[in-house]
mmCIF file of C-alpha atoms and ligand atoms in Angstrom:
data_model
loop_
_atom_site.group_PDB
_atom_site.id
_atom_site.type_symbol
_atom_site.label_atom_id
_atom_site.label_comp_id
_atom_site.label_asym_id
_atom_site.label_seq_id
_atom_site.Cartn_x
_atom_site.Cartn_y
_atom_site.Cartn_z
ATOM 1 C CA MET E 1 4.802 -10.050 -18.223
ATOM 2 C CA SER E 2 5.324 -6.493 -20.496
ATOM 3 C CA ASN E 3 3.947 -5.832 -23.969
ATOM 4 C CA ASN E 4 4.870 -1.768 -23.657
ATOM 5 C CA LEU E 5 1.833 -1.049 -23.326
ATOM 6 C CA LEU E 6 2.743 2.499 -21.886
ATOM 7 C CA LYS E 7 6.185 2.968 -23.980
ATOM 8 C CA GLY E 8 6.919 6.315 -23.729
ATOM 9 C CA LYS E 9 3.977 7.444 -21.726
ATOM 10 C CA ARG E 10 4.180 9.979 -19.068
ATOM 11 C CA GLY E 11 2.181 10.597 -16.092
ATOM 12 C CA ILE E 12 1.733 10.937 -12.612
ATOM 13 C CA ILE E 13 0.332 8.171 -9.706
ATOM 14 C CA PHE E 14 -1.670 9.131 -6.603
ATOM 15 C CA GLY E 15 -2.058 7.578 -3.464
ATOM 16 C CA ALA E 16 0.485 4.659 -3.555
ATOM 17 C CA LEU E 17 0.667 4.760 0.756
ATOM 18 C CA ASN E 18 1.943 0.920 1.340
ATOM 19 C CA GLU E 19 2.804 -1.844 -0.709
ATOM 20 C CA GLN E 20 -1.289 -2.887 -0.039
ATOM 21 C CA SER E 21 -2.058 0.135 -1.697
ATOM 22 C CA ILE E 22 -3.841 -0.344 -5.182
ATOM 23 C CA ALA E 23 -1.910 2.749 -6.821
ATOM 24 C CA TRP E 24 1.714 0.916 -6.026
ATOM 25 C CA LYS E 25 0.648 -2.223 -7.874
ATOM 26 C CA VAL E 26 -0.177 0.338 -10.568
ATOM 27 C CA ALA E 27 2.999 1.888 -10.584
ATOM 28 C CA GLU E 28 4.520 -1.265 -10.753
ATOM 29 C CA ARG E 29 3.069 -2.321 -13.464
ATOM 30 C CA ALA E 30 3.061 1.097 -15.176
ATOM 31 C CA HIS E 31 7.041 0.670 -14.821
ATOM 32 C CA GLU E 32 6.860 -3.074 -16.321
ATOM 33 C CA GLU E 33 5.098 -1.495 -19.219
ATOM 34 C CA GLY E 34 7.377 1.163 -19.787
ATOM 35 C CA ALA E 35 5.947 4.145 -18.873
ATOM 36 C CA GLU E 36 7.804 6.712 -16.987
ATOM 37 C CA PHE E 37 6.380 8.710 -14.378
ATOM 38 C CA ILE E 38 5.988 10.790 -10.673
ATOM 39 C CA LEU E 39 4.716 8.838 -7.437
ATOM 40 C CA THR E 40 3.022 11.318 -5.248
ATOM 41 C CA ASN E 41 0.730 11.257 -1.731
ATOM 42 C CA ALA E 42 -0.183 13.930 1.063
ATOM 43 C CA PRO E 43 3.263 15.135 2.698
ATOM 44 C CA ILE E 44 1.790 13.982 6.114
ATOM 45 C CA ALA E 45 1.754 10.083 4.321
ATOM 46 C CA MET E 46 5.291 10.192 3.622
ATOM 47 C CA ARG E 47 6.339 10.263 7.087
ATOM 48 C CA MET E 48 6.121 6.779 6.966
ATOM 49 C CA GLY E 49 8.720 6.706 3.742
ATOM 50 C CA GLU E 50 7.589 3.229 2.066
ATOM 51 C CA ILE E 51 7.390 5.830 -0.748
ATOM 52 C CA ASN E 52 10.597 5.680 -1.053
ATOM 53 C CA ALA E 53 11.500 1.487 -2.130
ATOM 54 C CA LEU E 54 8.621 1.937 -4.388
ATOM 55 C CA ALA E 55 10.434 5.018 -6.002
ATOM 56 C CA GLU E 56 13.733 3.135 -6.075
ATOM 57 C CA LYS E 57 11.864 0.468 -7.789
ATOM 58 C CA THR E 58 10.424 2.373 -10.445
ATOM 59 C CA GLY E 59 13.024 4.484 -11.133
ATOM 60 C CA SER E 60 10.477 7.531 -10.202
ATOM 61 C CA LYS E 61 10.590 11.112 -8.690
ATOM 62 C CA ILE E 62 8.638 11.535 -5.439
ATOM 63 C CA ILE E 63 6.907 15.009 -5.801
ATOM 64 C CA PRO E 64 4.696 15.567 -2.355
ATOM 65 C CA ALA E 65 1.246 17.327 -2.950
ATOM 66 C CA ASP E 66 -1.855 17.122 -0.684
ATOM 67 C CA ALA E 67 -4.522 16.578 -3.281
ATOM 68 C CA THR E 68 -6.885 19.069 -2.190
ATOM 69 C CA SER E 69 -4.453 22.444 -2.584
ATOM 70 C CA VAL E 70 -4.783 23.925 -5.884
ATOM 71 C CA GLU E 71 -1.641 25.268 -5.487
ATOM 72 C CA ASP E 72 0.390 21.785 -4.650
ATOM 73 C CA LEU E 73 -1.233 20.459 -7.757
ATOM 74 C CA GLU E 74 -0.173 23.220 -10.341
ATOM 75 C CA LYS E 75 3.285 22.830 -8.336
ATOM 76 C CA LEU E 76 3.121 19.041 -8.892
ATOM 77 C CA ILE E 77 2.074 19.224 -12.458
ATOM 78 C CA THR E 78 4.380 21.905 -13.498
ATOM 79 C CA GLU E 79 6.967 20.100 -11.769
ATOM 80 C CA SER E 80 5.987 16.683 -13.314
ATOM 81 C CA MET E 81 6.124 17.805 -17.053
ATOM 82 C CA GLU E 82 9.921 19.497 -16.181
ATOM 83 C CA VAL E 83 11.287 16.108 -14.537
ATOM 84 C CA LEU E 84 9.782 13.834 -17.355
ATOM 85 C CA GLY E 85 10.462 16.126 -20.371
ATOM 86 C CA GLY E 86 7.305 16.637 -21.574
ATOM 87 C CA LYS E 87 3.033 16.579 -21.342
ATOM 88 C CA LEU E 88 1.206 13.890 -19.637
ATOM 89 C CA ASP E 89 -0.567 10.779 -20.872
ATOM 90 C CA PHE E 90 -2.152 9.477 -17.928
ATOM 91 C CA ILE E 91 -3.013 10.151 -14.297
ATOM 92 C CA LEU E 92 -4.466 7.743 -12.109
ATOM 93 C CA HIS E 93 -6.111 9.460 -8.778
ATOM 94 C CA SER E 94 -6.129 6.565 -5.825
ATOM 95 C CA ILE E 95 -7.052 8.721 -3.299
ATOM 96 C CA GLY E 96 -10.052 8.322 -0.682
ATOM 97 C CA MET E 97 -10.671 9.148 2.893
ATOM 98 C CA SER E 98 -13.660 10.018 5.685
ATOM 99 C CA VAL E 99 -12.698 11.532 8.926
ATOM 100 C CA ASN E 100 -16.674 10.321 9.806
ATOM 101 C CA VAL E 101 -15.524 6.887 9.601
ATOM 102 C CA ARG E 102 -12.226 7.217 11.240
ATOM 103 C CA LYS E 103 -14.032 8.659 14.090
ATOM 104 C CA GLY E 104 -16.752 5.989 14.109
ATOM 105 C CA ASN E 105 -19.880 8.337 13.411
ATOM 106 C CA HIS E 106 -22.844 6.886 12.163
ATOM 107 C CA TYR E 107 -23.660 8.091 8.843
ATOM 108 C CA THR E 108 -26.917 9.791 10.429
ATOM 109 C CA ASN E 109 -24.514 11.418 12.935
ATOM 110 C CA GLU E 110 -22.424 13.323 10.589
ATOM 111 C CA ASN E 111 -19.894 16.026 12.327
ATOM 112 C CA TYR E 112 -20.315 18.035 8.639
ATOM 113 C CA ASP E 113 -16.726 19.844 9.227
ATOM 114 C CA TYR E 114 -15.452 16.190 8.666
ATOM 115 C CA THR E 115 -18.086 15.339 5.766
ATOM 116 C CA VAL E 116 -16.669 18.019 4.164
ATOM 117 C CA LYS E 117 -12.836 17.647 4.859
ATOM 118 C CA GLY E 118 -13.614 13.911 3.285
ATOM 119 C CA PHE E 119 -15.425 14.969 0.433
ATOM 120 C CA ASP E 120 -12.765 17.268 -0.267
ATOM 121 C CA VAL E 121 -9.911 14.867 -0.301
ATOM 122 C CA SER E 122 -12.396 11.641 -1.770
ATOM 123 C CA ALA E 123 -13.982 13.442 -4.146
ATOM 124 C CA LEU E 124 -13.641 17.629 -5.037
ATOM 125 C CA SER E 125 -10.079 16.984 -5.072
ATOM 126 C CA PHE E 126 -10.524 15.018 -8.874
ATOM 127 C CA HIS E 127 -12.148 18.008 -10.178
ATOM 128 C CA LYS E 128 -9.268 20.362 -8.744
ATOM 129 C CA LEU E 129 -6.540 17.841 -10.645
ATOM 130 C CA LEU E 130 -8.795 17.605 -13.298
ATOM 131 C CA GLN E 131 -9.115 21.384 -13.746
ATOM 132 C CA SER E 132 -5.482 22.063 -12.964
ATOM 133 C CA ALA E 133 -4.734 19.982 -15.599
ATOM 134 C CA MET E 134 -6.438 21.312 -18.365
ATOM 135 C CA LYS E 135 -5.375 24.697 -16.843
ATOM 136 C CA LEU E 136 -1.615 24.252 -17.658
ATOM 137 C CA ASP E 137 -2.543 22.257 -20.888
ATOM 138 C CA ALA E 138 -0.740 19.317 -18.772
ATOM 139 C CA LEU E 139 -2.144 16.066 -20.722
ATOM 140 C CA ASN E 140 -1.677 15.120 -24.336
ATOM 141 C CA ASP E 141 -4.453 14.283 -26.984
ATOM 142 C CA TRP E 142 -5.868 10.615 -26.224
ATOM 143 C CA GLY E 143 -4.672 11.267 -22.397
ATOM 144 C CA SER E 144 -5.871 9.171 -19.876
ATOM 145 C CA VAL E 145 -7.223 10.145 -16.300
ATOM 146 C CA VAL E 146 -8.663 7.276 -13.748
ATOM 147 C CA ALA E 147 -10.365 7.778 -10.614
ATOM 148 C CA LEU E 148 -10.808 4.623 -8.089
ATOM 149 C CA THR E 149 -14.602 3.919 -7.078
ATOM 150 C CA TYR E 150 -17.171 1.514 -5.555
ATOM 151 C CA ILE E 151 -20.136 0.518 -5.662
ATOM 152 C CA ALA E 152 -21.359 2.056 -2.884
ATOM 153 C CA ALA E 153 -22.172 5.102 -5.302
ATOM 154 C CA GLN E 154 -25.261 3.167 -6.413
ATOM 155 C CA ARG E 155 -26.275 0.802 -3.698
ATOM 156 C CA ILE E 156 -26.664 1.314 -0.091
ATOM 157 C CA PHE E 157 -23.656 -0.406 1.916
ATOM 158 C CA PRO E 158 -24.232 0.452 5.541
ATOM 159 C CA ASP E 159 -20.615 1.036 6.838
ATOM 160 C CA TYR E 160 -19.475 2.570 3.783
ATOM 161 C CA ASN E 161 -20.704 6.281 5.512
ATOM 162 C CA ASP E 162 -20.334 9.295 3.710
ATOM 163 C CA MET E 163 -17.493 7.672 1.395
ATOM 164 C CA ALA E 164 -21.187 6.629 -0.312
ATOM 165 C CA ASP E 165 -21.800 10.244 -1.444
ATOM 166 C CA ASN E 166 -17.932 11.187 -1.913
ATOM 167 C CA LYS E 167 -17.869 8.332 -4.901
ATOM 168 C CA SER E 168 -21.133 9.416 -6.034
ATOM 169 C CA TYR E 169 -19.709 12.912 -6.691
ATOM 170 C CA LEU E 170 -16.435 11.734 -8.094
ATOM 171 C CA GLU E 171 -18.310 9.000 -10.702
ATOM 172 C CA SER E 172 -20.375 12.329 -11.484
ATOM 173 C CA ILE E 173 -16.920 14.276 -12.023
ATOM 174 C CA ALA E 174 -15.555 11.678 -14.182
ATOM 175 C CA ARG E 175 -18.767 11.722 -16.877
ATOM 176 C CA SER E 176 -18.684 16.409 -16.613
ATOM 177 C CA PHE E 177 -15.181 16.606 -16.752
ATOM 178 C CA GLY E 178 -15.098 13.701 -19.545
ATOM 179 C CA TYR E 179 -17.477 15.971 -21.629
ATOM 180 C CA HIS E 180 -15.788 19.008 -21.805
ATOM 181 C CA TYR E 181 -11.945 17.603 -21.662
ATOM 182 C CA GLY E 182 -12.917 15.308 -24.259
ATOM 183 C CA LEU E 183 -14.336 18.057 -27.026
ATOM 184 C CA ALA E 184 -11.423 20.250 -25.989
ATOM 185 C CA LYS E 185 -8.840 17.742 -25.712
ATOM 186 C CA LYS E 186 -10.098 14.225 -26.530
ATOM 187 C CA VAL E 187 -8.202 13.729 -23.243
ATOM 188 C CA ARG E 188 -10.717 10.443 -21.305
ATOM 189 C CA VAL E 189 -11.835 10.760 -18.023
ATOM 190 C CA ASN E 190 -12.657 7.136 -16.201
ATOM 191 C CA THR E 191 -13.754 6.035 -12.865
ATOM 192 C CA ILE E 192 -12.602 2.245 -11.975
ATOM 193 C CA SER E 193 -15.567 0.638 -9.616
ATOM 194 C CA GLN E 194 -12.990 -1.811 -7.926
ATOM 195 C CA SER E 195 -13.897 -5.216 -5.347
ATOM 196 C CA PRO E 196 -13.445 -4.285 -1.704
ATOM 197 C CA THR E 197 -9.462 -4.785 -1.380
ATOM 198 C CA MET E 198 -7.583 -5.310 2.007
ATOM 199 C CA THR E 199 -5.572 -1.960 2.159
ATOM 200 C CA THR E 200 -5.383 0.913 4.537
ATOM 201 C CA ALA E 201 -8.259 2.550 3.198
ATOM 202 C CA GLY E 202 -10.418 -0.757 2.835
ATOM 203 C CA SER E 203 -9.706 -1.946 5.787
ATOM 204 C CA GLY E 204 -10.934 1.261 7.692
ATOM 205 C CA VAL E 205 -14.718 0.550 6.589
ATOM 206 C CA LYS E 206 -16.748 -0.785 9.674
ATOM 207 C CA GLY E 207 -16.955 -4.776 9.603
ATOM 208 C CA PHE E 208 -14.570 -5.049 6.313
ATOM 209 C CA ASN E 209 -13.731 -8.604 6.612
ATOM 210 C CA GLN E 210 -17.355 -9.672 6.607
ATOM 211 C CA PHE E 211 -18.020 -7.342 3.898
ATOM 212 C CA ILE E 212 -14.614 -9.048 1.349
ATOM 213 C CA ASN E 213 -16.401 -12.559 2.362
ATOM 214 C CA TYR E 214 -20.095 -11.285 1.275
ATOM 215 C CA SER E 215 -18.536 -9.984 -2.167
ATOM 216 C CA GLU E 216 -16.280 -12.650 -2.572
ATOM 217 C CA LEU E 217 -19.031 -15.014 -2.313
ATOM 218 C CA MET E 218 -22.031 -12.910 -4.642
ATOM 219 C CA SER E 219 -19.372 -12.548 -7.263
ATOM 220 C CA PRO E 220 -19.219 -15.481 -10.058
ATOM 221 C CA LEU E 221 -15.661 -14.872 -10.900
ATOM 222 C CA GLY E 222 -14.821 -13.941 -6.933
ATOM 223 C CA ASN E 223 -13.363 -10.397 -5.541
ATOM 224 C CA ALA E 224 -10.984 -9.039 -8.014
ATOM 225 C CA LYS E 225 -7.740 -8.271 -6.818
ATOM 226 C CA ALA E 226 -5.367 -5.172 -6.532
ATOM 227 C CA GLU E 227 -3.153 -6.559 -9.391
ATOM 228 C CA ASP E 228 -6.018 -6.988 -11.792
ATOM 229 C CA CYS E 229 -6.929 -3.680 -10.937
ATOM 230 C CA ALA E 230 -3.977 -2.506 -11.827
ATOM 231 C CA ASN E 231 -3.938 -4.577 -14.899
ATOM 232 C CA TYR E 232 -7.303 -2.546 -15.657
ATOM 233 C CA CYS E 233 -5.852 0.973 -14.853
ATOM 234 C CA ILE E 234 -3.096 0.084 -17.490
ATOM 235 C CA ALA E 235 -5.408 -0.967 -20.260
ATOM 236 C CA MET E 236 -7.081 1.795 -19.648
ATOM 237 C CA PHE E 237 -3.759 3.881 -19.798
ATOM 238 C CA SER E 238 -3.130 2.476 -23.062
ATOM 239 C CA ASP E 239 -3.853 3.074 -26.573
ATOM 240 C CA LEU E 240 -6.353 0.124 -26.881
ATOM 241 C CA THR E 241 -9.110 1.532 -25.309
ATOM 242 C CA ARG E 242 -8.996 5.342 -27.067
ATOM 243 C CA TYR E 243 -12.398 5.967 -27.404
ATOM 244 C CA VAL E 244 -13.571 4.648 -23.519
ATOM 245 C CA THR E 245 -14.671 8.262 -21.796
ATOM 246 C CA MET E 246 -17.240 9.408 -19.148
ATOM 247 C CA GLN E 247 -17.798 6.103 -17.579
ATOM 248 C CA ASN E 248 -18.013 4.166 -14.685
ATOM 249 C CA LEU E 249 -16.295 0.466 -15.155
ATOM 250 C CA TYR E 250 -17.089 -2.375 -13.002
ATOM 251 C CA HIS E 251 -14.231 -4.189 -12.158
ATOM 252 C CA ASP E 252 -15.861 -6.476 -9.518
ATOM 253 C CA GLY E 253 -15.647 -10.276 -10.402
ATOM 254 C CA GLY E 254 -19.247 -9.745 -11.658
ATOM 255 C CA PHE E 255 -21.061 -8.563 -8.462
ATOM 256 C CA SER E 256 -22.325 -5.719 -9.860
ATOM 257 C CA ASN E 257 -25.131 -7.480 -12.055
ATOM 258 C CA THR E 258 -25.374 -10.438 -9.825
ATOM 259 C CA GLY E 259 -28.546 -10.052 -7.815
ATOM 260 C CA VAL E 260 -27.551 -13.369 -5.505
ATOM 261 C CA THR E 261 -25.505 -16.615 -6.293
ATOM 262 C CA GLN E 262 -26.145 -20.173 -5.155
ATOM 263 C CA ALA E 263 -22.965 -19.827 -2.513
ATOM 264 C CA VAL E 264 -25.203 -17.523 -0.454
ATOM 265 C CA MET E 265 -28.470 -19.290 -1.297
ATOM 266 C CA ASP E 266 -26.515 -21.887 0.565
ATOM 267 C CA ARG E 267 -26.198 -20.143 3.824
ATOM 268 C CA PHE E 268 -29.776 -19.650 4.066
ATOM 269 C CA THR E 269 -31.026 -23.625 3.374
ATOM 270 C CA GLU E 270 -31.530 -23.606 7.266
ATOM 271 C CA ILE E 271 -33.583 -20.689 7.737
HETATM 272 P P1 NAI B 1 -4.983 3.248 0.510
HETATM 273 O O1 NAI B 1 -5.227 3.777 2.089
HETATM 274 O O2 NAI B 1 -3.620 2.609 0.378
HETATM 275 O O3 NAI B 1 -4.961 4.722 -0.243
HETATM 276 C C1 NAI B 1 -5.598 5.744 -0.267
HETATM 277 C C2 NAI B 1 -4.606 7.119 -0.518
HETATM 278 O O4 NAI B 1 -4.777 8.106 0.062
HETATM 279 C C3 NAI B 1 -3.381 6.965 0.158
HETATM 280 O O5 NAI B 1 -2.081 6.925 -0.069
HETATM 281 C C4 NAI B 1 -3.577 8.106 1.033
HETATM 282 O O6 NAI B 1 -2.296 8.758 2.039
HETATM 283 C C5 NAI B 1 -3.907 9.231 0.326
HETATM 284 N N1 NAI B 1 -4.341 10.325 0.606
HETATM 285 C C6 NAI B 1 -5.594 10.534 1.734
HETATM 286 N N2 NAI B 1 -5.601 11.943 1.571
HETATM 287 C C7 NAI B 1 -4.865 12.541 0.808
HETATM 288 C C8 NAI B 1 -4.712 13.601 -0.140
HETATM 289 N N3 NAI B 1 -5.046 15.196 0.762
HETATM 290 N N4 NAI B 1 -4.078 14.454 -0.494
HETATM 291 C C9 NAI B 1 -3.153 12.968 -1.494
HETATM 292 N N5 NAI B 1 -3.452 11.676 -1.151
HETATM 293 C C10 NAI B 1 -3.990 11.503 0.141
HETATM 294 O O7 NAI B 1 -5.906 2.470 0.046
HETATM 295 P P2 NAI B 1 -6.788 1.765 -1.542
HETATM 296 O O8 NAI B 1 -7.586 0.715 -0.777
HETATM 297 O O9 NAI B 1 -5.065 1.640 -1.982
HETATM 298 O O10 NAI B 1 -7.129 3.191 -2.245
HETATM 299 C C11 NAI B 1 -7.085 3.816 -3.073
HETATM 300 C C12 NAI B 1 -8.795 4.275 -3.870
HETATM 301 O O11 NAI B 1 -9.331 2.904 -4.076
HETATM 302 C C13 NAI B 1 -9.346 4.892 -3.087
HETATM 303 O O12 NAI B 1 -10.221 6.213 -3.751
HETATM 304 C C14 NAI B 1 -10.537 3.913 -2.651
HETATM 305 O O13 NAI B 1 -11.760 4.848 -1.774
HETATM 306 C C15 NAI B 1 -10.679 3.252 -3.920
HETATM 307 N N6 NAI B 1 -11.184 1.635 -3.583
HETATM 308 C C16 NAI B 1 -11.025 1.097 -2.922
HETATM 309 C C17 NAI B 1 -11.266 0.141 -2.425
HETATM 310 C C18 NAI B 1 -11.194 -1.056 -1.510
HETATM 311 O O14 NAI B 1 -11.631 -1.693 -0.674
HETATM 312 N N7 NAI B 1 -9.738 -1.023 -0.644
HETATM 313 C C19 NAI B 1 -12.653 -0.745 -3.310
HETATM 314 C C20 NAI B 1 -12.984 0.491 -4.127
HETATM 315 C C21 NAI B 1 -12.436 1.276 -4.413
#
């Protein structure tokens, strides 16, 4: 269903790897709502080539960029404005990766080279993106930048490992940069804290199936789906949310404010 919420708006969408990716759903919805945008991902992630189908479906151009490289980001932003024919109105940062998680290193036994790499990809890339956009004066007034995060930034979820620290830093950047970008250019910066979702990044977390089932029972509305997360991103890119900035916004079916649910209590009656 389209309400032309993003008609006339231009953007960049990071992180569509395959059909499960949250960014993929955002691109589909942004297209339905009338936006024009560039799709981008790390050059290595494009070897699978799945993103080509999304580009075709949404009439978008793909510009590869490693989000840890300021040079790549500046090139991406400059070329995006050229291709789309003007300054941008929205950017989605949907990027996350922990090498320690991938290699199975416990949180108390990190390889710090891996930690730094994961931090650069998952958190610092957001600052690099915002700083590059600001220097190039790439965003229109009331533009909106959204990054995706997880509640492990606030509470311990043991197997989320060093990604928890990365997400805390990511959310802090949204607050700090949101202040400066708001004052300078009326640009809004927020993070959306999403329910666990079955994607490539999500399923890399140990015990993810148990995790997702627990979260489902602990959320009065159930886990929020990727498609619904995409809808929330569209709302955040639209003019209907112009005064929302520097926030971490929970999109989690109520999980973040739930102490316990009856469904979880019922599992303990036999003990
Ligand atoms: P995904 O695996 O589909 O997306 C992660 C993306 O990051 C991939 O497209 C990958 O190629 C990209 N990426 C990795 N390194 C990069 C680099 N150097 N430069 C540019 N792009 C790079 O998984 P998903 O779940 O859609 O993840 C998107 C975001 O949502 C991530 O920030 C993730 O932490 C967040 N999130 C995911 C949840 C889940 O349970 N799946 C829950 C809450 C937040």
